[in-house]
Amino acid sequence: MSNTIEELEKQFQEKIDNEIKIEPKDWMPDDYRKNLIRQMSQHAHSEVIGMQPEGNWITRAPSLRAKKILLAKIQDEAGHGLYLYSAAETLGVSRDQFIQWLHEGKAKYSSIFNYPTLNWADMGAIGWLVDGAAIVNQVSLQKTSYGPYARAMVRICKEESFHQRQGFEIMAKMMAGTKEQQQMAQDALNRFWWPSLMMFGPHDSDSSRSSLALKWKIKRETNDTLRKRFIDKTIPQAEFIGLKVPDPDAVLQPDGSYKTGPIDWDEFWNVVKGNGPCNKQRLDHHKRAHDNGKWVREACIAFSEKQDKRKVIAN
């Protein structure tokens, strides 16, 4: 039996090495499946929970145009969650189970969404920084080895690029505005800069999962490589509109990249463990919304079953 498993593992790795996508009905190692379930569910949960800090500002947007753009963005995030939950279900786990794990604290979402949004400038910071960091990571995931995940990322990346531009537009307009607006924009950057860098995850040398994820091409690049790419793209954008990243150690190198200061990983792990400013608020809100929507889900299922019965009778 062990020889059979070894042969299957060899064939599996050969497919990975030859850039052949793994599909739901293909044989895969248990650890590959578990790694995907963890990563894809965390990604889906992040899209859905990430609607909350922005939804907080729908009724307070400064103009009708801003409100329409924000509504469209939040709707996109819901769609991203839908794509990712659907793709993750191909691994043999139901959506109900994913939601249950989230509510029980057994599944995580991106730590960035456990920070509060205090003013309209935060909408700019989230679009520019958070979605900007997401794009850097997700462009790489378009080439991930699991077919359903890779295909879901294609549309998500296209939509995220608009979100990043929308956020940068907000920040640029505020920096072209009054002194108070400029201060709001700088304050938002100060608060979201370091949590945005933490989004890429810990240093790969500190992550036990990274080596296997890279071997199986679930991840195509290391956390540190992606983080550096984001930093090198974003600091010049900040300087272009008159903002300064809150890192006194940030220095431009001769090769055009930036040397930056250390990240406070104690803060990151504290938030991951549930002790961030909004962890409880975000999860409680999701639980409430899920419970309040139970009658809608049940009505949809009942309607679907009724339609199926009619088709059977008609045939």
mmCIF file of C-alpha atoms in Angstrom:
data_model
loop_
_atom_site.group_PDB
_atom_site.id
_atom_site.type_symbol
_atom_site.label_atom_id
_atom_site.label_comp_id
_atom_site.label_asym_id
_atom_site.label_seq_id
_atom_site.Cartn_x
_atom_site.Cartn_y
_atom_site.Cartn_z
ATOM 1 C CA MET A 1 0.000 0.000 0.000
ATOM 2 C CA SER A 2 2.818 2.407 0.869
ATOM 3 C CA ASN A 3 4.328 1.904 -2.607
ATOM 4 C CA THR A 4 0.966 2.800 -4.152
ATOM 5 C CA ILE A 5 0.745 5.982 -2.095
ATOM 6 C CA GLU A 6 4.335 6.822 -2.956
ATOM 7 C CA GLU A 7 3.580 6.402 -6.647
ATOM 8 C CA LEU A 8 0.491 8.566 -6.391
ATOM 9 C CA GLU A 9 2.481 11.245 -4.574
ATOM 10 C CA LYS A 10 5.169 11.091 -7.247
ATOM 11 C CA GLN A 11 2.605 11.476 -10.042
ATOM 12 C CA PHE A 12 0.938 14.294 -8.146
ATOM 13 C CA GLN A 13 4.209 16.216 -7.737
ATOM 14 C CA GLU A 14 5.054 15.665 -11.418
ATOM 15 C CA LYS A 15 1.774 17.337 -12.372
ATOM 16 C CA ILE A 16 2.563 20.240 -10.064
ATOM 17 C CA ASP A 17 6.095 20.586 -11.474
ATOM 18 C CA ASN A 18 4.743 20.537 -15.042
ATOM 19 C CA GLU A 19 2.214 23.298 -14.251
ATOM 20 C CA ILE A 20 -0.793 20.991 -14.712
ATOM 21 C CA LYS A 21 -3.697 22.162 -12.568
ATOM 22 C CA ILE A 22 -5.049 19.852 -9.879
ATOM 23 C CA GLU A 23 -8.813 19.447 -10.261
ATOM 24 C CA PRO A 24 -11.408 18.391 -7.639
ATOM 25 C CA LYS A 25 -11.651 14.745 -8.758
ATOM 26 C CA ASP A 26 -7.885 14.272 -8.996
ATOM 27 C CA TRP A 27 -6.021 12.369 -6.310
ATOM 28 C CA MET A 28 -4.264 14.690 -3.877
ATOM 29 C CA PRO A 29 -2.393 14.227 -0.569
ATOM 30 C CA ASP A 30 -4.467 14.824 2.552
ATOM 31 C CA ASP A 31 -2.126 17.616 3.652
ATOM 32 C CA TYR A 32 -2.542 19.361 0.276
ATOM 33 C CA ARG A 33 -6.315 19.270 0.709
ATOM 34 C CA LYS A 34 -6.085 20.494 4.324
ATOM 35 C CA ASN A 35 -3.738 23.324 3.350
ATOM 36 C CA LEU A 36 -6.137 24.442 0.621
ATOM 37 C CA ILE A 37 -9.191 24.215 2.881
ATOM 38 C CA ARG A 38 -7.466 26.414 5.458
ATOM 39 C CA GLN A 39 -6.186 28.982 2.962
ATOM 40 C CA MET A 40 -9.276 29.197 0.743
ATOM 41 C CA SER A 41 -11.706 29.390 3.654
ATOM 42 C CA GLN A 42 -9.593 32.084 5.318
ATOM 43 C CA HIS A 43 -9.587 33.981 2.017
ATOM 44 C CA ALA A 44 -13.382 33.667 1.653
ATOM 45 C CA HIS A 45 -14.001 34.697 5.267
ATOM 46 C CA SER A 46 -11.743 37.733 4.773
ATOM 47 C CA GLU A 47 -13.754 38.923 1.783
ATOM 48 C CA VAL A 48 -17.038 38.678 3.702
ATOM 49 C CA ILE A 49 -15.840 40.066 7.046
ATOM 50 C CA GLY A 50 -14.051 42.801 5.099
ATOM 51 C CA MET A 51 -17.418 44.193 4.060
ATOM 52 C CA GLN A 52 -18.090 45.358 7.614
ATOM 53 C CA PRO A 53 -15.574 48.205 8.118
ATOM 54 C CA GLU A 54 -16.617 49.683 4.760
ATOM 55 C CA GLY A 55 -20.329 49.087 5.227
ATOM 56 C CA ASN A 56 -20.010 51.301 8.282
ATOM 57 C CA TRP A 57 -19.552 54.310 5.952
ATOM 58 C CA ILE A 58 -22.254 53.758 3.312
ATOM 59 C CA THR A 59 -24.679 56.196 4.967
ATOM 60 C CA ARG A 60 -21.908 58.712 5.654
ATOM 61 C CA ALA A 61 -20.212 58.905 2.274
ATOM 62 C CA PRO A 62 -19.441 62.546 1.364
ATOM 63 C CA SER A 63 -21.223 62.455 -2.010
ATOM 64 C CA LEU A 64 -23.664 60.380 -4.035
ATOM 65 C CA ARG A 65 -20.818 59.353 -6.359
ATOM 66 C CA ALA A 66 -18.724 58.182 -3.404
ATOM 67 C CA LYS A 67 -21.682 56.234 -2.020
ATOM 68 C CA LYS A 68 -22.338 54.486 -5.355
ATOM 69 C CA ILE A 69 -18.685 53.498 -5.680
ATOM 70 C CA LEU A 70 -18.543 52.204 -2.109
ATOM 71 C CA LEU A 71 -21.755 50.194 -2.554
ATOM 72 C CA ALA A 72 -20.395 48.649 -5.748
ATOM 73 C CA LYS A 73 -17.149 47.773 -4.003
ATOM 74 C CA ILE A 74 -18.884 46.090 -1.068
ATOM 75 C CA GLN A 75 -21.044 44.140 -3.501
ATOM 76 C CA ASP A 76 -17.876 42.996 -5.276
ATOM 77 C CA GLU A 77 -16.450 41.738 -1.978
ATOM 78 C CA ALA A 78 -19.589 39.677 -1.373
ATOM 79 C CA GLY A 79 -19.150 38.188 -4.831
ATOM 80 C CA HIS A 80 -15.526 37.345 -4.102
ATOM 81 C CA GLY A 81 -16.611 35.490 -0.992
ATOM 82 C CA LEU A 82 -19.163 33.585 -3.061
ATOM 83 C CA TYR A 83 -16.572 32.551 -5.678
ATOM 84 C CA LEU A 84 -14.141 31.405 -3.006
ATOM 85 C CA TYR A 85 -16.677 29.500 -0.895
ATOM 86 C CA SER A 86 -17.872 27.753 -4.065
ATOM 87 C CA ALA A 87 -14.315 26.865 -5.051
ATOM 88 C CA ALA A 88 -13.523 25.644 -1.527
ATOM 89 C CA GLU A 89 -16.631 23.417 -1.501
ATOM 90 C CA THR A 90 -15.043 21.359 -4.306
ATOM 91 C CA LEU A 91 -12.668 20.048 -1.635
ATOM 92 C CA GLY A 92 -15.512 18.210 0.087
ATOM 93 C CA VAL A 93 -16.443 20.698 2.820
ATOM 94 C CA SER A 94 -19.874 22.331 2.861
ATOM 95 C CA ARG A 95 -20.364 26.077 3.128
ATOM 96 C CA ASP A 96 -22.305 25.552 6.351
ATOM 97 C CA GLN A 97 -19.258 23.857 7.832
ATOM 98 C CA PHE A 98 -16.966 26.707 6.770
ATOM 99 C CA ILE A 99 -19.288 29.216 8.449
ATOM 100 C CA GLN A 100 -19.527 27.077 11.584
ATOM 101 C CA TRP A 101 -15.725 26.918 11.861
ATOM 102 C CA LEU A 102 -15.576 30.699 11.504
ATOM 103 C CA HIS A 103 -18.184 31.249 14.238
ATOM 104 C CA GLU A 104 -16.426 28.779 16.538
ATOM 105 C CA GLY A 105 -13.107 30.547 16.081
ATOM 106 C CA LYS A 106 -11.557 27.510 14.376
ATOM 107 C CA ALA A 107 -11.119 29.411 11.106
ATOM 108 C CA LYS A 108 -9.448 32.800 10.732
ATOM 109 C CA TYR A 109 -9.743 35.793 8.443
ATOM 110 C CA SER A 110 -7.245 38.543 7.647
ATOM 111 C CA SER A 111 -6.193 40.427 10.782
ATOM 112 C CA ILE A 112 -6.480 43.776 8.958
ATOM 113 C CA PHE A 113 -10.269 43.730 9.285
ATOM 114 C CA ASN A 114 -10.068 43.832 13.066
ATOM 115 C CA TYR A 115 -9.084 47.490 12.996
ATOM 116 C CA PRO A 116 -11.723 50.252 13.176
ATOM 117 C CA THR A 117 -12.567 52.719 10.402
ATOM 118 C CA LEU A 118 -12.708 56.095 12.129
ATOM 119 C CA ASN A 119 -13.357 58.490 9.244
ATOM 120 C CA TRP A 120 -13.774 58.737 5.475
ATOM 121 C CA ALA A 121 -10.005 58.781 4.907
ATOM 122 C CA ASP A 122 -9.974 55.191 6.185
ATOM 123 C CA MET A 123 -12.043 54.210 3.143
ATOM 124 C CA GLY A 124 -9.204 55.526 1.039
ATOM 125 C CA ALA A 125 -6.571 53.749 3.111
ATOM 126 C CA ILE A 126 -8.416 50.429 2.906
ATOM 127 C CA GLY A 127 -8.915 50.660 -0.855
ATOM 128 C CA TRP A 128 -5.382 51.812 -1.551
ATOM 129 C CA LEU A 129 -3.416 49.792 0.999
ATOM 130 C CA VAL A 130 -5.526 46.761 1.919
ATOM 131 C CA ASP A 131 -6.814 46.038 -1.573
ATOM 132 C CA GLY A 132 -3.421 47.004 -2.951
ATOM 133 C CA ALA A 133 -1.769 44.381 -0.743
ATOM 134 C CA ALA A 134 -4.469 41.887 -1.717
ATOM 135 C CA ILE A 135 -3.771 42.439 -5.428
ATOM 136 C CA VAL A 136 -0.055 41.761 -5.000
ATOM 137 C CA ASN A 137 -0.875 38.472 -3.284
ATOM 138 C CA GLN A 138 -3.782 37.494 -5.519
ATOM 139 C CA VAL A 139 -2.052 38.100 -8.848
ATOM 140 C CA SER A 140 0.371 35.415 -7.728
ATOM 141 C CA LEU A 141 -2.549 33.138 -6.760
ATOM 142 C CA GLN A 142 -3.886 33.218 -10.327
ATOM 143 C CA LYS A 143 -1.157 30.635 -10.946
ATOM 144 C CA THR A 144 -1.856 28.543 -7.849
ATOM 145 C CA SER A 145 -1.854 24.803 -8.505
ATOM 146 C CA TYR A 146 -5.506 24.122 -7.608
ATOM 147 C CA GLY A 147 -7.674 24.804 -10.656
ATOM 148 C CA PRO A 148 -10.889 26.121 -9.035
ATOM 149 C CA TYR A 149 -8.894 28.489 -6.818
ATOM 150 C CA ALA A 150 -6.787 29.811 -9.694
ATOM 151 C CA ARG A 151 -9.837 30.421 -11.898
ATOM 152 C CA ALA A 152 -11.704 32.238 -9.128
ATOM 153 C CA MET A 153 -8.748 34.580 -8.724
ATOM 154 C CA VAL A 154 -8.858 35.824 -12.330
ATOM 155 C CA ARG A 155 -12.073 37.809 -11.929
ATOM 156 C CA ILE A 156 -11.299 38.769 -8.339
ATOM 157 C CA CYS A 157 -8.005 40.387 -9.381
ATOM 158 C CA LYS A 158 -9.703 42.440 -12.090
ATOM 159 C CA GLU A 159 -12.208 43.816 -9.594
ATOM 160 C CA GLU A 160 -9.648 44.401 -6.853
ATOM 161 C CA SER A 161 -7.628 46.604 -9.194
ATOM 162 C CA PHE A 162 -10.593 49.001 -9.385
ATOM 163 C CA HIS A 163 -10.875 48.989 -5.598
ATOM 164 C CA GLN A 164 -7.228 49.964 -5.258
ATOM 165 C CA ARG A 165 -7.663 52.866 -7.687
ATOM 166 C CA GLN A 166 -10.786 54.011 -5.884
ATOM 167 C CA GLY A 167 -8.895 54.117 -2.591
ATOM 168 C CA PHE A 168 -5.949 55.975 -4.074
ATOM 169 C CA GLU A 169 -8.339 58.499 -5.634
ATOM 170 C CA ILE A 170 -9.852 59.222 -2.201
ATOM 171 C CA MET A 171 -6.406 59.766 -0.671
ATOM 172 C CA ALA A 172 -5.238 61.939 -3.576
ATOM 173 C CA LYS A 173 -8.346 64.134 -3.351
ATOM 174 C CA MET A 174 -7.902 64.581 0.384
ATOM 175 C CA MET A 175 -4.246 65.521 -0.066
ATOM 176 C CA ALA A 176 -5.362 68.151 -2.584
ATOM 177 C CA GLY A 177 -7.897 69.498 -0.075
ATOM 178 C CA THR A 178 -7.763 71.424 3.189
ATOM 179 C CA LYS A 179 -5.114 71.071 5.854
ATOM 180 C CA GLU A 180 -7.582 69.110 7.995
ATOM 181 C CA GLN A 181 -8.268 66.686 5.119
ATOM 182 C CA GLN A 182 -4.546 66.220 4.577
ATOM 183 C CA GLN A 183 -4.102 65.422 8.248
ATOM 184 C CA MET A 184 -6.944 62.876 8.079
ATOM 185 C CA ALA A 185 -5.294 61.173 5.097
ATOM 186 C CA GLN A 186 -1.900 61.022 6.828
ATOM 187 C CA ASP A 187 -3.498 59.706 10.020
ATOM 188 C CA ALA A 188 -5.272 56.937 8.070
ATOM 189 C CA LEU A 189 -1.977 55.946 6.433
ATOM 190 C CA ASN A 190 -0.257 55.952 9.829
ATOM 191 C CA ARG A 191 -2.823 53.550 11.278
ATOM 192 C CA PHE A 192 -3.169 51.166 8.314
ATOM 193 C CA TRP A 193 0.410 50.992 7.023
ATOM 194 C CA TRP A 194 1.820 48.405 9.417
ATOM 195 C CA PRO A 195 -1.330 46.204 9.556
ATOM 196 C CA SER A 196 -1.263 46.181 5.731
ATOM 197 C CA LEU A 197 2.297 44.840 5.758
ATOM 198 C CA MET A 198 1.208 42.175 8.250
ATOM 199 C CA MET A 199 -1.439 40.986 5.756
ATOM 200 C CA PHE A 200 1.205 39.009 3.873
ATOM 201 C CA GLY A 201 1.777 36.855 6.925
ATOM 202 C CA PRO A 202 4.851 36.170 9.058
ATOM 203 C CA HIS A 203 8.351 35.758 7.698
ATOM 204 C CA ASP A 204 8.513 32.465 5.826
ATOM 205 C CA SER A 205 11.267 31.245 8.124
ATOM 206 C CA ASP A 206 8.712 31.521 10.949
ATOM 207 C CA SER A 207 5.932 29.674 9.111
ATOM 208 C CA SER A 208 5.831 25.875 9.206
ATOM 209 C CA ARG A 209 3.334 25.686 6.317
ATOM 210 C CA SER A 210 5.274 27.772 3.795
ATOM 211 C CA SER A 211 7.688 25.105 2.551
ATOM 212 C CA LEU A 212 4.944 22.629 1.637
ATOM 213 C CA ALA A 213 2.727 25.360 0.173
ATOM 214 C CA LEU A 214 5.596 26.458 -2.058
ATOM 215 C CA LYS A 215 6.506 22.887 -2.996
ATOM 216 C CA TRP A 216 2.918 22.212 -4.048
ATOM 217 C CA LYS A 217 2.639 25.663 -5.659
ATOM 218 C CA ILE A 218 -0.395 26.574 -3.585
ATOM 219 C CA LYS A 219 1.715 29.652 -2.908
ATOM 220 C CA ARG A 220 3.867 30.802 -5.798
ATOM 221 C CA GLU A 221 6.019 33.290 -3.925
ATOM 222 C CA THR A 222 7.140 33.798 -0.341
ATOM 223 C CA ASN A 223 5.422 36.167 2.075
ATOM 224 C CA ASP A 224 8.531 38.350 2.267
ATOM 225 C CA THR A 225 8.870 38.584 -1.528
ATOM 226 C CA LEU A 226 5.251 39.698 -1.891
ATOM 227 C CA ARG A 227 5.524 42.144 1.011
ATOM 228 C CA LYS A 228 8.649 43.743 -0.490
ATOM 229 C CA ARG A 229 6.924 44.101 -3.865
ATOM 230 C CA PHE A 230 4.015 45.899 -2.196
ATOM 231 C CA ILE A 231 6.340 48.219 -0.264
ATOM 232 C CA ASP A 232 8.367 49.125 -3.344
ATOM 233 C CA LYS A 233 5.190 49.985 -5.281
ATOM 234 C CA THR A 234 3.363 51.835 -2.514
ATOM 235 C CA ILE A 235 5.948 54.164 -0.992
ATOM 236 C CA PRO A 236 6.430 56.068 -4.294
ATOM 237 C CA GLN A 237 2.635 56.342 -4.634
ATOM 238 C CA ALA A 238 2.437 57.862 -1.157
ATOM 239 C CA GLU A 239 5.218 60.347 -1.897
ATOM 240 C CA PHE A 240 3.604 61.320 -5.210
ATOM 241 C CA ILE A 241 0.555 62.748 -3.432
ATOM 242 C CA GLY A 242 2.465 64.168 -0.475
ATOM 243 C CA LEU A 243 2.048 61.382 2.094
ATOM 244 C CA LYS A 244 4.820 59.808 4.152
ATOM 245 C CA VAL A 245 4.779 56.223 5.375
ATOM 246 C CA PRO A 246 5.126 55.985 9.191
ATOM 247 C CA ASP A 247 8.487 54.228 9.060
ATOM 248 C CA PRO A 248 11.526 56.326 10.013
ATOM 249 C CA ASP A 249 13.771 53.516 8.772
ATOM 250 C CA ALA A 250 12.348 53.515 5.225
ATOM 251 C CA VAL A 251 15.245 54.349 2.895
ATOM 252 C CA LEU A 252 15.451 54.204 -0.901
ATOM 253 C CA GLN A 253 18.219 51.862 -2.047
ATOM 254 C CA PRO A 254 20.395 52.337 -5.171
ATOM 255 C CA ASP A 255 18.491 49.525 -6.937
ATOM 256 C CA GLY A 256 15.172 51.365 -6.533
ATOM 257 C CA SER A 257 13.853 49.172 -3.705
ATOM 258 C CA TYR A 258 13.268 50.273 -0.116
ATOM 259 C CA LYS A 259 14.884 49.167 3.085
ATOM 260 C CA THR A 260 12.270 49.319 5.866
ATOM 261 C CA GLY A 261 12.059 48.945 9.612
ATOM 262 C CA PRO A 262 10.950 45.877 11.609
ATOM 263 C CA ILE A 263 7.298 44.845 11.865
ATOM 264 C CA ASP A 264 5.742 44.458 15.306
ATOM 265 C CA TRP A 265 4.817 40.790 15.069
ATOM 266 C CA ASP A 266 3.625 40.762 18.678
ATOM 267 C CA GLU A 267 0.773 43.028 17.591
ATOM 268 C CA PHE A 268 0.002 40.733 14.641
ATOM 269 C CA TRP A 269 -0.231 37.580 16.751
ATOM 270 C CA ASN A 270 -2.239 39.381 19.419
ATOM 271 C CA VAL A 271 -4.855 40.344 16.821
ATOM 272 C CA VAL A 272 -4.821 36.865 15.255
ATOM 273 C CA LYS A 273 -5.517 35.382 18.689
ATOM 274 C CA GLY A 274 -8.665 37.496 18.969
ATOM 275 C CA ASN A 275 -7.423 40.476 20.950
ATOM 276 C CA GLY A 276 -7.584 43.169 18.273
ATOM 277 C CA PRO A 277 -9.717 46.330 18.557
ATOM 278 C CA CYS A 278 -12.684 44.864 16.661
ATOM 279 C CA ASN A 279 -12.344 41.057 16.713
ATOM 280 C CA LYS A 280 -15.420 40.464 18.871
ATOM 281 C CA GLN A 281 -17.466 43.127 17.107
ATOM 282 C CA ARG A 282 -16.753 41.709 13.633
ATOM 283 C CA LEU A 283 -17.573 38.115 14.570
ATOM 284 C CA ASP A 284 -20.664 39.009 16.595
ATOM 285 C CA HIS A 285 -21.996 41.062 13.691
ATOM 286 C CA HIS A 286 -21.457 38.163 11.273
ATOM 287 C CA LYS A 287 -23.195 35.725 13.621
ATOM 288 C CA ARG A 288 -26.172 38.074 13.975
ATOM 289 C CA ALA A 289 -26.469 38.600 10.237
ATOM 290 C CA HIS A 290 -26.187 34.864 9.610
ATOM 291 C CA ASP A 291 -28.897 34.069 12.168
ATOM 292 C CA ASN A 292 -31.189 36.813 10.841
ATOM 293 C CA GLY A 293 -30.833 35.465 7.314
ATOM 294 C CA LYS A 294 -31.760 31.906 8.248
ATOM 295 C CA TRP A 295 -35.380 32.305 7.081
ATOM 296 C CA VAL A 296 -34.177 33.501 3.666
ATOM 297 C CA ARG A 297 -31.943 30.460 3.200
ATOM 298 C CA GLU A 298 -34.719 28.117 4.299
ATOM 299 C CA ALA A 299 -37.227 29.799 1.954
ATOM 300 C CA CYS A 300 -34.824 29.467 -0.983
ATOM 301 C CA ILE A 301 -34.254 25.779 -0.255
ATOM 302 C CA ALA A 302 -38.002 25.141 0.072
ATOM 303 C CA PHE A 303 -38.690 26.939 -3.215
ATOM 304 C CA SER A 304 -35.937 24.986 -4.978
ATOM 305 C CA GLU A 305 -37.281 21.661 -3.668
ATOM 306 C CA LYS A 306 -40.794 22.609 -4.781
ATOM 307 C CA GLN A 307 -39.545 23.405 -8.281
ATOM 308 C CA ASP A 308 -37.699 20.088 -8.437
ATOM 309 C CA LYS A 309 -40.888 18.217 -7.487
ATOM 310 C CA ARG A 310 -42.813 19.996 -10.236
ATOM 311 C CA LYS A 311 -40.226 18.969 -12.794
ATOM 312 C CA VAL A 312 -40.451 15.329 -11.674
ATOM 313 C CA ILE A 313 -44.242 15.364 -11.934
ATOM 314 C CA ALA A 314 -44.120 17.042 -15.332
ATOM 315 C CA ASN A 315 -41.793 14.349 -16.640
#
